Short mmCIF file of C-alpha atoms in Angstrom, two decimals:
data_model
loop_
_atom_site.label_atom_id
_atom_site.label_comp_id
_atom_site.label_asym_id
_atom_site.label_seq_id
_atom_site.Cartn_x
_atom_site.Cartn_y
_atom_site.Cartn_z
CA MET A 1 85.42 100.76 96.46
CA PRO A 2 89.23 101.19 97.71
CA MET A 3 91.17 102.77 95.49
CA GLN A 4 93.44 100.42 93.14
CA PRO A 5 96.80 100.49 94.51
CA TRP A 6 98.40 100.72 90.93
CA PHE A 7 97.21 103.43 90.32
CA ARG A 8 98.35 105.63 93.18
CA ASP A 9 101.98 104.23 92.28
CA ALA A 10 101.67 104.49 88.22
CA LYS A 11 102.63 108.63 88.71
CA LEU A 12 102.75 108.94 84.20
CA GLY A 13 99.74 107.79 82.23
CA ILE A 14 99.72 108.89 78.27
CA PHE A 15 96.43 110.23 77.33
CA VAL A 16 95.28 109.56 73.27
CA HIS A 17 93.08 111.18 71.42
CA TYR A 18 92.62 109.47 68.13
CA GLY A 19 89.42 109.99 65.80
CA ILE A 20 88.35 111.14 62.51
CA TYR A 21 89.16 114.86 63.48
CA SER A 22 93.03 113.85 63.07
CA VAL A 23 92.17 113.95 59.30
CA GLU A 24 91.91 117.62 59.38
CA GLY A 25 93.80 118.66 61.98
CA VAL A 26 90.21 120.40 63.70
CA PRO A 27 89.45 120.04 67.39
CA GLU A 28 88.20 117.14 68.41
CA SER A 29 84.50 117.33 68.09
CA TRP A 30 84.25 121.03 69.39
CA SER A 31 84.53 122.33 65.60
CA LEU A 32 81.19 120.47 65.07
CA TYR A 33 79.69 121.96 68.12
CA SER A 34 80.93 125.65 67.78
CA GLY A 35 80.28 125.23 63.93
CA THR A 36 83.85 126.17 62.72
CA LEU A 37 82.84 122.71 60.49
CA SER A 38 79.46 121.82 58.99
CA ARG A 39 78.29 118.36 59.91
CA GLU A 40 78.54 117.73 56.67
CA ALA A 41 82.37 118.98 56.41
CA TYR A 42 83.20 117.04 60.21
CA MET A 43 81.90 113.91 58.95
CA ALA A 44 83.36 113.74 55.40
CA GLN A 45 86.75 113.02 57.34
CA LEU A 46 85.27 109.85 57.48
CA ASP A 47 86.22 109.27 54.25
CA ARG A 48 89.65 109.52 54.41
CA PHE A 49 90.57 107.93 57.94
CA THR A 50 92.77 105.54 57.46
CA ALA A 51 94.69 104.57 60.52
CA ALA A 52 97.05 103.07 57.61
CA ALA A 53 100.20 103.12 59.82
CA TYR A 54 98.76 102.31 63.67
CA ASP A 55 100.96 100.36 65.20
CA PRO A 56 99.77 99.63 68.52
CA LYS A 57 102.65 97.65 69.51
CA ALA A 58 104.63 101.09 68.96
CA TRP A 59 102.60 103.05 70.92
CA ALA A 60 103.08 100.72 73.87
CA ASP A 61 106.86 100.68 73.70
CA LEU A 62 107.35 104.46 73.18
CA PHE A 63 104.46 105.08 76.42
CA ALA A 64 106.83 102.37 78.34
CA ARG A 65 109.69 104.25 77.42
CA ALA A 66 108.54 107.87 78.43
CA GLY A 67 108.03 105.85 81.92
CA ALA A 68 104.17 105.80 81.84
CA ARG A 69 102.28 103.20 83.67
CA TYR A 70 99.19 103.09 81.85
CA ALA A 71 97.85 104.85 78.64
CA VAL A 72 94.08 106.43 78.36
CA LEU A 73 92.26 106.30 74.45
CA THR A 74 89.28 107.70 73.29
CA ALA A 75 87.11 105.13 72.42
CA ARG A 76 84.35 107.41 71.70
CA HIS A 77 84.38 111.38 71.92
CA HIS A 78 81.41 113.59 71.84
CA ASP A 79 81.57 113.24 68.18
CA GLY A 80 80.06 109.67 68.43
CA VAL A 81 82.40 107.78 65.98
CA ALA A 82 83.84 104.64 68.00
CA LEU A 83 86.91 103.13 67.33
CA TRP A 84 85.61 99.76 67.53
CA ASP A 85 82.92 97.48 65.64
CA THR A 86 80.11 98.18 67.90
CA ALA A 87 76.33 96.79 67.57
CA TYR A 88 75.04 100.10 68.95
CA GLY A 89 74.72 101.93 65.60
CA ASP A 90 77.14 102.32 62.58
CA LEU A 91 79.07 105.16 63.54
CA ASP A 92 82.09 103.46 63.90
CA VAL A 93 85.91 103.32 62.35
CA VAL A 94 85.36 99.83 61.22
CA ARG A 95 82.14 100.42 58.89
CA ARG A 96 82.45 104.00 57.96
CA THR A 97 86.29 104.88 57.10
CA PRO A 98 89.08 103.19 55.23
CA ALA A 99 90.87 102.00 58.33
CA GLY A 100 88.18 99.12 58.17
CA ARG A 101 88.93 97.75 61.82
CA ASP A 102 88.53 97.61 65.08
CA LEU A 103 91.31 100.12 66.86
CA LEU A 104 91.23 99.03 70.45
CA GLY A 105 91.62 95.40 70.82
CA GLY A 106 95.26 95.71 69.55
CA TYR A 107 95.74 98.57 72.08
CA ALA A 108 94.49 97.23 74.72
CA GLU A 109 96.67 93.71 73.75
CA ALA A 110 99.78 95.66 73.35
CA LEU A 111 99.84 97.63 76.36
CA ARG A 112 99.24 94.63 78.30
CA ALA A 113 102.31 93.08 76.90
CA ARG A 114 104.03 95.88 77.92
CA GLY A 115 102.62 95.55 81.22
CA LEU A 116 100.92 98.81 81.47
CA ARG A 117 97.33 99.09 82.56
CA VAL A 118 94.76 99.50 79.67
CA GLY A 119 92.48 102.89 79.83
CA LEU A 120 89.22 103.77 77.86
CA TYR A 121 87.95 106.99 77.43
CA TYR A 122 83.86 107.40 76.34
CA SER A 123 81.61 110.40 76.18
CA HIS A 124 78.68 110.26 77.98
CA SER A 125 77.32 112.67 75.61
CA ASP A 126 77.23 112.12 71.70
CA TRP A 127 76.26 115.18 69.99
CA SER A 128 75.45 112.99 66.57
CA HIS A 129 72.94 110.29 68.39
CA PRO A 130 69.50 110.88 67.08
CA ASP A 131 67.90 110.57 70.47
CA TYR A 132 70.44 112.93 72.56
CA ALA A 133 68.68 116.08 72.28
CA SER A 134 66.20 115.29 73.98
CA VAL A 135 65.95 116.32 77.48
CA VAL A 136 67.50 119.57 79.36
CA HIS A 137 69.78 119.64 82.45
CA PRO A 138 67.61 120.42 85.66
CA GLU A 139 70.62 123.20 86.38
CA PRO A 140 72.50 123.89 83.37
CA PRO A 141 75.70 125.15 84.42
CA ASN A 142 76.08 127.31 81.67
CA GLY A 143 73.91 128.81 78.98
CA ASP A 144 75.05 126.18 75.79
CA VAL A 145 74.01 123.27 78.26
CA ALA A 146 70.61 124.78 78.23
CA THR A 147 70.05 125.90 74.51
CA HIS A 148 72.66 124.56 72.29
CA PRO A 149 70.72 122.54 69.50
CA LEU A 150 73.19 119.92 69.56
CA VAL A 151 72.54 119.52 73.41
CA VAL A 152 68.90 120.29 73.69
CA PRO A 153 65.10 119.87 72.02
CA GLN A 154 64.94 123.15 69.92
CA ASP A 155 61.35 123.36 70.26
CA GLY A 156 61.89 122.94 74.40
CA VAL A 157 59.92 119.87 74.18
CA GLU A 158 61.43 117.07 75.99
CA ASP A 159 61.17 113.23 74.96
CA PRO A 160 61.74 110.74 78.12
CA GLY A 161 61.43 108.31 75.66
CA ALA A 162 64.20 108.83 73.28
CA TRP A 163 66.32 109.82 76.50
CA ALA A 164 65.57 106.19 77.43
CA ARG A 165 66.68 104.79 73.86
CA TYR A 166 69.85 107.31 74.08
CA LEU A 167 70.76 105.82 78.02
CA ALA A 168 70.13 101.88 76.39
CA TYR A 169 72.70 102.81 73.16
CA ARG A 170 75.44 104.36 75.97
CA ASP A 171 74.70 101.47 78.33
CA GLY A 172 75.14 99.15 75.39
CA GLN A 173 78.26 100.46 74.17
CA VAL A 174 80.34 101.17 77.67
CA GLY A 175 79.11 97.49 78.23
CA GLU A 176 80.92 96.23 74.94
CA LEU A 177 84.12 98.37 76.21
CA VAL A 178 84.15 96.36 79.43
CA ASP A 179 83.08 93.07 78.17
CA ARG A 180 85.39 92.92 75.42
CA TYR A 181 88.61 95.02 76.43
CA ARG A 182 88.43 94.70 79.88
CA PRO A 183 89.61 98.24 80.81
CA ASP A 184 91.75 98.94 83.75
CA LEU A 185 90.38 102.30 83.88
CA LEU A 186 87.45 104.17 82.41
CA TRP A 187 87.87 107.76 81.82
CA PHE A 188 84.43 109.36 81.25
CA ASP A 189 83.47 112.81 80.52
CA GLY A 190 80.14 115.17 78.95
CA GLU A 191 79.28 114.82 82.21
CA TRP A 192 78.23 118.38 82.38
CA GLU A 193 75.29 118.45 79.94
CA ARG A 194 73.06 116.64 82.45
CA SER A 195 72.62 115.75 86.15
CA GLU A 196 73.53 112.66 87.74
CA GLU A 197 69.97 111.22 87.90
CA GLN A 198 69.49 111.92 83.88
CA TRP A 199 72.57 110.02 83.27
CA GLY A 200 71.52 107.13 85.24
CA LEU A 201 74.67 106.93 86.82
CA PRO A 202 74.26 104.23 89.55
CA ALA A 203 73.16 101.83 87.01
CA LEU A 204 76.09 102.27 84.90
CA ALA A 205 78.67 101.91 87.76
CA ALA A 206 77.06 98.42 88.83
CA ARG A 207 77.28 97.44 85.38
CA ILE A 208 80.80 98.35 84.62
CA LEU A 209 81.65 96.88 88.19
CA ALA A 210 79.97 93.72 87.89
CA GLY A 211 81.61 92.97 84.35
CA ARG A 212 84.97 94.11 85.97
CA PRO A 213 85.07 94.94 89.76
CA ASP A 214 88.31 96.14 90.10
CA THR A 215 87.78 99.00 86.98
CA VAL A 216 88.72 102.49 88.20
CA LEU A 217 86.43 105.42 87.33
CA ASN A 218 87.11 109.14 86.99
CA ALA A 219 85.44 111.77 88.70
CA ARG A 220 83.07 112.48 85.67
CA MET A 221 81.20 109.48 86.95
CA LEU A 222 80.43 112.25 89.74
CA SER A 223 79.45 110.52 92.64
CA HIS A 224 80.41 107.25 91.55
CA GLY A 225 83.91 108.40 90.48
CA ASP A 226 87.27 107.21 92.20
CA TYR A 227 89.68 110.34 91.72
CA ALA A 228 89.40 113.67 90.88
CA THR A 229 91.33 115.16 87.16
CA PRO A 230 91.74 118.35 87.04
CA GLU A 231 92.28 119.65 83.26
CA GLN A 232 95.18 121.92 81.76
CA GLY A 233 95.31 124.07 84.65
CA VAL A 234 98.01 122.80 87.15
CA PRO A 235 96.42 122.79 90.87
CA LEU A 236 98.05 125.09 93.59
CA LEU A 237 96.65 122.67 96.28
CA PRO A 238 96.27 119.01 95.86
CA PRO A 239 92.36 117.87 95.43
CA ASP A 240 91.19 115.18 98.18
CA GLY A 241 91.99 111.93 97.32
CA PRO A 242 93.46 110.63 94.45
CA TRP A 243 94.28 112.91 91.31
CA GLU A 244 95.04 112.86 88.11
CA LEU A 245 96.39 116.06 86.12
CA CYS A 246 95.42 116.06 82.29
CA LEU A 247 98.02 118.21 80.34
CA THR A 248 98.96 118.26 76.82
CA VAL A 249 102.36 118.36 75.30
CA ASN A 250 100.85 121.28 72.89
CA ASP A 251 98.20 123.14 73.22
CA SER A 252 95.65 120.44 71.78
CA TRP A 253 94.27 117.15 72.76
CA GLY A 254 94.47 115.63 69.12
CA PHE A 255 96.50 116.24 66.18
CA GLN A 256 96.47 119.85 64.82
CA GLY A 257 99.22 120.74 62.54
CA GLY A 258 99.37 124.43 63.31
CA ASP A 259 100.15 123.90 66.65
CA HIS A 260 103.57 124.05 67.31
CA ARG A 261 103.46 125.32 71.02
CA HIS A 262 105.29 122.31 72.23
CA LYS A 263 106.46 122.30 75.84
CA SER A 264 110.05 121.67 76.52
CA VAL A 265 111.50 118.63 78.53
CA HIS A 266 112.54 120.70 80.83
CA GLN A 267 109.03 122.14 81.48
CA LEU A 268 107.46 118.35 81.40
CA VAL A 269 109.66 117.08 83.87
CA ARG A 270 108.76 120.41 86.28
CA HIS A 271 104.94 120.02 85.60
CA PHE A 272 105.63 115.95 86.37
CA THR A 273 107.69 116.28 89.57
CA GLU A 274 105.27 119.28 90.48
CA THR A 275 102.24 116.50 90.54
CA ILE A 276 103.78 113.55 92.29
CA GLY A 277 105.15 116.08 94.83
CA MET A 278 101.57 116.85 95.28
CA GLY A 279 100.86 113.00 95.13
CA GLY A 280 99.48 113.32 91.89
CA ASN A 281 99.18 111.74 88.29
CA LEU A 282 100.07 113.30 85.47
CA LEU A 283 98.30 112.00 81.98
CA LEU A 284 100.08 113.61 79.29
CA GLY A 285 98.10 114.19 76.12
CA VAL A 286 99.42 113.52 72.97
CA GLY A 287 97.32 113.36 69.38
CA PRO A 288 98.52 111.07 66.49
CA ARG A 289 98.19 112.10 62.94
CA GLU A 290 95.12 110.19 61.14
CA ASP A 291 97.62 107.23 60.22
CA GLY A 292 98.45 106.69 63.89
CA THR A 293 101.85 107.84 63.95
CA PHE A 294 102.77 110.36 66.38
CA LEU A 295 104.72 113.95 65.51
CA PRO A 296 108.63 113.54 66.18
CA GLU A 297 108.42 116.28 68.67
CA HIS A 298 106.29 114.55 70.75
CA VAL A 299 108.05 111.19 70.41
CA GLU A 300 111.11 113.18 71.26
CA ARG A 301 108.89 114.75 74.44
CA LEU A 302 108.05 111.59 76.09
CA GLU A 303 111.50 110.08 75.12
CA GLY A 304 113.08 112.77 77.06
CA LEU A 305 110.74 112.72 80.15
CA GLY A 306 111.25 109.00 79.97
CA ALA A 307 114.71 109.50 80.34
CA TRP A 308 114.87 111.67 82.98
CA ILE A 309 112.63 109.39 84.92
CA THR A 310 114.75 106.41 84.17
CA ARG A 311 117.39 108.36 86.05
CA HIS A 312 115.38 109.09 88.87
CA ALA A 313 113.09 105.87 89.20
CA GLU A 314 113.80 105.91 92.86
CA ALA A 315 112.26 109.62 93.70
CA VAL A 316 109.16 108.67 91.04
CA TYR A 317 107.86 105.01 91.70
CA GLY A 318 106.94 103.85 95.56
CA THR A 319 106.72 107.20 96.64
CA GLY A 320 104.06 109.71 97.88
CA ALA A 321 103.49 113.72 98.13
CA GLY A 322 106.50 115.14 99.81
CA LEU A 323 107.04 118.19 102.10
CA PRO A 324 104.08 121.19 102.14
CA ALA A 325 105.19 124.07 100.34
CA GLY A 326 107.86 126.32 102.30
CA HIS A 327 110.10 123.60 103.72
CA HIS A 328 112.09 123.48 100.27
CA TYR A 329 111.97 125.73 97.52
CA GLY A 330 110.75 123.19 94.98
CA PRO A 331 108.73 119.28 94.93
CA SER A 332 109.76 116.71 96.89
CA THR A 333 108.73 113.21 96.94
CA LEU A 334 108.65 110.75 100.28
CA SER A 335 109.62 107.25 100.02
CA ALA A 336 106.85 104.95 101.17
CA ASP A 337 108.23 104.05 104.29
CA ARG A 338 108.77 107.88 105.33
CA ARG A 339 112.44 107.37 105.76
CA THR A 340 113.81 109.01 102.62
CA LEU A 341 113.11 112.75 101.35
CA HIS A 342 113.56 113.48 97.72
CA LEU A 343 114.18 117.04 96.97
CA VAL A 344 113.88 118.22 93.35
CA CYS A 345 115.87 121.26 92.55
CA PHE A 346 115.01 122.92 88.74
CA ASP A 347 118.04 125.25 88.79
CA PRO A 348 121.55 124.06 89.29
CA PRO A 349 122.01 124.71 93.43
CA ARG A 350 124.71 127.26 93.47
CA GLU A 351 126.10 127.38 97.25
CA ALA A 352 123.65 125.11 99.44
CA VAL A 353 119.92 123.84 99.36
CA SER A 354 118.04 124.45 102.75
CA VAL A 355 115.15 122.36 104.08
CA ARG A 356 113.50 124.22 106.86
CA GLY A 357 111.65 122.67 109.83
CA LEU A 358 113.00 119.54 109.54
CA ARG A 359 112.88 117.54 113.01
CA THR A 360 114.12 114.35 111.91
CA ALA A 361 117.83 113.57 111.97
CA VAL A 362 119.48 113.05 108.37
CA LYS A 363 122.27 110.25 108.04
CA ARG A 364 123.49 111.17 104.54
CA VAL A 365 122.77 113.03 101.46
CA ARG A 366 123.49 112.02 97.86
CA VAL A 367 122.72 112.64 94.35
CA VAL A 368 119.67 110.71 92.80
CA GLY A 369 121.46 108.89 89.21
CA THR A 370 125.16 109.54 90.46
CA GLY A 371 125.35 108.35 94.13
CA ALA A 372 127.46 111.40 94.90
CA GLU A 373 127.54 112.37 98.19
CA ALA A 374 126.96 115.63 99.92
CA ALA A 375 128.04 116.88 103.50
CA HIS A 376 125.50 119.02 105.38
CA ARG A 377 124.99 120.76 108.78
CA VAL A 378 122.46 122.39 110.59
CA THR A 379 122.76 126.04 111.81
CA GLY A 380 120.27 127.74 114.31
CA GLY A 381 117.43 125.89 116.47
CA LEU A 382 115.95 126.23 119.87
CA HIS A 383 113.28 124.58 122.22
CA ASP A 384 111.22 122.48 119.71
CA VAL A 385 112.06 124.72 116.77
CA PRO A 386 114.55 122.94 114.35
CA GLY A 387 117.20 124.42 112.90
CA VAL A 388 117.79 124.77 109.14
CA LEU A 389 119.41 121.87 107.11
CA TRP A 390 122.02 123.04 104.56
CA ILE A 391 123.32 120.74 102.14
CA ASP A 392 126.23 121.38 100.09
CA ALA A 393 125.31 122.10 96.19
CA PRO A 394 126.64 118.90 94.52
CA SER A 395 129.49 119.33 91.90
CA ALA A 396 128.45 120.39 88.27
CA ALA A 397 129.16 117.03 86.92
CA ASP A 398 126.66 115.94 88.91
CA THR A 399 123.61 118.12 88.54
CA ASP A 400 120.90 117.30 86.15
CA PRO A 401 120.35 119.14 82.62
CA HIS A 402 116.59 119.09 83.72
CA ALA A 403 116.09 118.87 87.68
CA THR A 404 118.42 117.62 90.13
CA VAL A 405 117.24 115.20 93.09
CA LEU A 406 118.64 115.22 96.30
CA ALA A 407 117.76 111.61 98.43
CA LEU A 408 117.93 112.54 102.44
CA GLU A 409 118.26 109.23 104.14
CA LEU A 410 116.79 110.23 107.58
CA ASP A 411 117.48 108.47 110.84
CA GLY A 412 113.76 107.62 111.82
CA GLU A 413 110.35 108.49 110.07
CA LEU A 414 109.80 112.04 108.63
CA ASP A 415 108.79 114.54 111.11
CA LEU A 416 108.11 118.32 110.37
CA TYR A 417 107.59 121.23 112.48
CA ARG A 418 104.79 123.07 111.36
CA GLY A 419 104.15 126.03 113.87
CA THR A 420 105.29 129.87 114.18
CA GLY A 421 108.36 129.89 115.91
CA ARG A 422 109.14 130.92 119.53
CA GLY A 423 106.75 133.79 120.32
#
């Protein structure tokens, strides 16, 4: 299926990890897996998960102010706790927590009302389901996948019947998500614990696309995924095809009250522009508290990033990857018609900004957001090797506190020299 055009131009999404793990502020599902909490202690959080101040309209408004075009909410993480009233088992926040209601319907409705695309996260794995630890990955990618008691049968005896029941449960829940909430994107996880054949991904993909043919699927659907999802580690080279960098505002996916390592707005602008400059989207993670409200520090960061995006929207939306490394010392984006190049400068330029290897003549340079024009000239060049373009540094009044963007209006489509110079 061709990639949906909306995804390539979305640029920013918000990743929301919300579940019972926010009650104690422990790592989502992983505190159960690691034994940091016993199963009894982990599941005791069900009794105190209220979602008392959960306001999906306020969420959607915040995400829109951040400049996001989509969001992804954890419908069910590895712990097996569903955020909707599922007919497959009873481990959900409707039956088992004081929240007592479906948390997905209002989310989907509020996003659509703000023109945002609806994404739902779902884990293939479920460390609470009685039939999950019934088979073993034929080629385990790590030792845990071969031995962990939440993942594989401890007596070493596989139970294909139990595994078939588990897949029916998983497929039934995914079907509910597709049919009830009509997600634009399904963000799967947990795929490393089984092979593609064991997961039955061809049938699952067919079920999803039969219900909603335009659904975008991430790479954790393996060969049925539409785009790559590097996580936390910023790639130095862009993955092939569409991709998205998953990155948290602090160091945690879900709410953890002791994690105060919040990235600054300046850092987020840097991560964002580096990502879109390589042709990707940024999926920025924030974890609400158990009542459904976000930390003030995270609201501040999202609004700060959104203010920068609003001032520089022409260099964000409707653009693609810019110059390869070495032509300009910073990220850049290129307009869809390939006639406007946007240079991002993280530090205020001192004397001049240089661009190397630019064959296309430059008609005009202006500062995005203020419209101030900057003089430019070319020095050097020989035969087919272009000279260096020098752009006079804008005045201090025209620089941005986080990143200044220069728009180069080209006399034709971008043409770059990539050679080694005259021998």
